[in-house]
Each structure stands twice: as structure tokens, then as C-alpha cells.
Amino acid sequence: MDAITLLTFFVLSVFVGFEVVSKVSSTLHTPLMSGANAIHGIILVGAVIVAGQAESTFVLVVALLAVLMATINLVGGFVVTDRMLQMFGRRRPSAETAAKGEER
């Protein structure tokens, strides 16, 4: 494929991705993030495979950049998912509240 076609696919995928994610209700974000983390793991493995089979310096640099970006995306997804799951968990009493409870 030529560069214009690839650029067109990229721009359209960014637009469609933004539209789809912006329409998701907040109760579905945690399951959506879990699925996205699995997909990002597959992308990371693919980027590592491409980097391992690179024959030119340009392909190697782009593949290593893809590995870096996929790693950041994967780790960030797990951090956000963990934080969202903590919002749904029980709140632990703070030290001040626990001390007041012992005084009674």
C-alpha cells in the first residue's frame, strides 16, 4: 500500500476510535479497559516480533518506537483499570476515624 492509503486508514481509525470510546457510559469503562489491555498486550508482542526481524535501521527504529509506545499504553491501561476498580471497592476507614471508634 502507498503512504496516502496508510495515512487515510490511520486518520479514519483515530476518528472512529475517538467516536466509539466517547460514547461509552462510565459503568462500562472498566470492562472496556480490561479488553483493551489484552489487545495492547498482543500489539506489544507483535512489535517485539517486528523489531526482532528488522533488516534495516529505519525499520528497527520504528519497531523499537512501537515497542516503547505499546509498553507505555499497556502499563498505563493497567494503572487506570486498577484505579477505576479501587473506586468501586469498599472504603477503608482512615486512621482518624479508627481512633474515634476506639474511644467510644
Coordinates of C-alpha atoms in Angstrom, one line a residue:
M1 CA 0.0 0.0 0.0
D2 CA 1.1 3.5 -0.6
A3 CA 1.7 6.1 2.1
I4 CA -1.5 8.1 1.3
T5 CA -3.7 4.9 1.8
L6 CA -1.9 4.1 5.1
L7 CA -2.3 7.7 6.3
T8 CA -6.0 7.6 5.4
F9 CA -6.5 4.4 7.3
F10 CA -4.7 5.9 10.3
V11 CA -6.8 9.1 10.3
L12 CA -10.0 7.2 9.9
S13 CA -9.2 4.7 12.7
V14 CA -8.3 7.6 15.1
F15 CA -11.6 9.3 14.3
V16 CA -13.7 6.1 14.7
G17 CA -11.8 5.1 17.9
F18 CA -12.5 8.5 19.4
E19 CA -16.2 8.4 18.5
V20 CA -16.6 4.9 19.8
V21 CA -14.8 5.5 23.2
S22 CA -16.5 8.8 23.8
K23 CA -20.0 7.2 23.6
V24 CA -19.3 4.5 26.2
S25 CA -21.0 5.0 29.5
S26 CA -18.9 5.3 32.6
T27 CA -20.1 1.9 34.0
L28 CA -18.6 0.1 31.0
H29 CA -15.2 1.7 31.1
T30 CA -13.6 -0.9 33.4
P31 CA -14.5 -3.9 31.3
L32 CA -13.6 -2.0 28.1
M33 CA -10.2 -1.1 29.6
S34 CA -9.6 -4.8 30.5
G35 CA -10.3 -5.8 26.9
A36 CA -8.2 -3.0 25.6
N37 CA -5.3 -4.1 27.8
A38 CA -5.4 -7.6 26.3
I39 CA -5.3 -6.1 22.8
H40 CA -2.4 -3.9 23.8
G41 CA -0.5 -7.0 25.0
I42 CA -1.0 -8.6 21.6
I43 CA 0.2 -5.4 19.9
L44 CA 3.3 -5.3 22.2
V45 CA 4.2 -8.9 21.2
G46 CA 3.7 -8.0 17.5
A47 CA 6.0 -5.0 17.9
V48 CA 8.7 -7.1 19.6
I49 CA 8.5 -9.7 16.8
V50 CA 8.8 -7.0 14.1
A51 CA 11.8 -5.5 16.0
G52 CA 13.5 -8.9 16.2
Q53 CA 13.1 -9.4 12.4
A54 CA 14.1 -5.9 11.3
E55 CA 16.6 -5.9 8.4
S56 CA 17.1 -2.1 8.1
T57 CA 17.9 0.5 10.7
F58 CA 14.8 2.5 9.9
V59 CA 12.5 -0.5 10.4
L60 CA 14.4 -1.3 13.7
V61 CA 14.0 2.3 15.0
V62 CA 10.3 2.4 14.1
A63 CA 9.7 -1.0 15.6
L64 CA 11.5 -0.1 18.9
L65 CA 9.4 3.1 19.0
A66 CA 6.3 0.9 18.6
V67 CA 7.5 -1.3 21.4
L68 CA 8.1 1.7 23.7
M69 CA 4.7 3.2 22.9
A70 CA 2.9 -0.1 23.3
T71 CA 4.5 -0.7 26.6
I72 CA 3.5 2.8 27.9
N73 CA 0.0 2.2 26.6
L74 CA -0.2 -1.2 28.3
V75 CA 1.1 -0.1 31.6
G76 CA -1.0 3.0 31.6
G77 CA -4.1 0.9 30.9
F78 CA -3.4 -1.4 33.8
V79 CA -2.9 1.6 36.1
V80 CA -6.1 3.3 35.0
T81 CA -8.0 0.0 35.3
D82 CA -6.7 -0.6 38.8
R83 CA -7.6 2.9 39.9
M84 CA -11.1 2.6 38.5
L85 CA -11.6 -0.7 40.3
Q86 CA -10.5 0.9 43.6
M87 CA -13.3 3.4 43.1
F88 CA -15.8 0.6 43.3
G89 CA -14.2 -1.1 46.3
R90 CA -15.1 -0.6 50.0
R91 CA -13.5 2.4 51.5
R92 CA -11.1 1.7 54.4
P93 CA -11.6 3.7 57.5
S94 CA -8.9 6.4 57.9
A95 CA -6.6 6.4 60.9
E96 CA -8.6 9.3 62.4
T97 CA -11.9 7.5 62.0
A98 CA -10.5 4.3 63.5
A99 CA -9.1 6.2 66.5
K100 CA -12.5 7.8 67.2
G101 CA -14.1 4.4 67.0
E102 CA -11.7 3.1 69.7
E103 CA -12.6 5.9 72.1
R104 CA -16.3 5.0 72.2

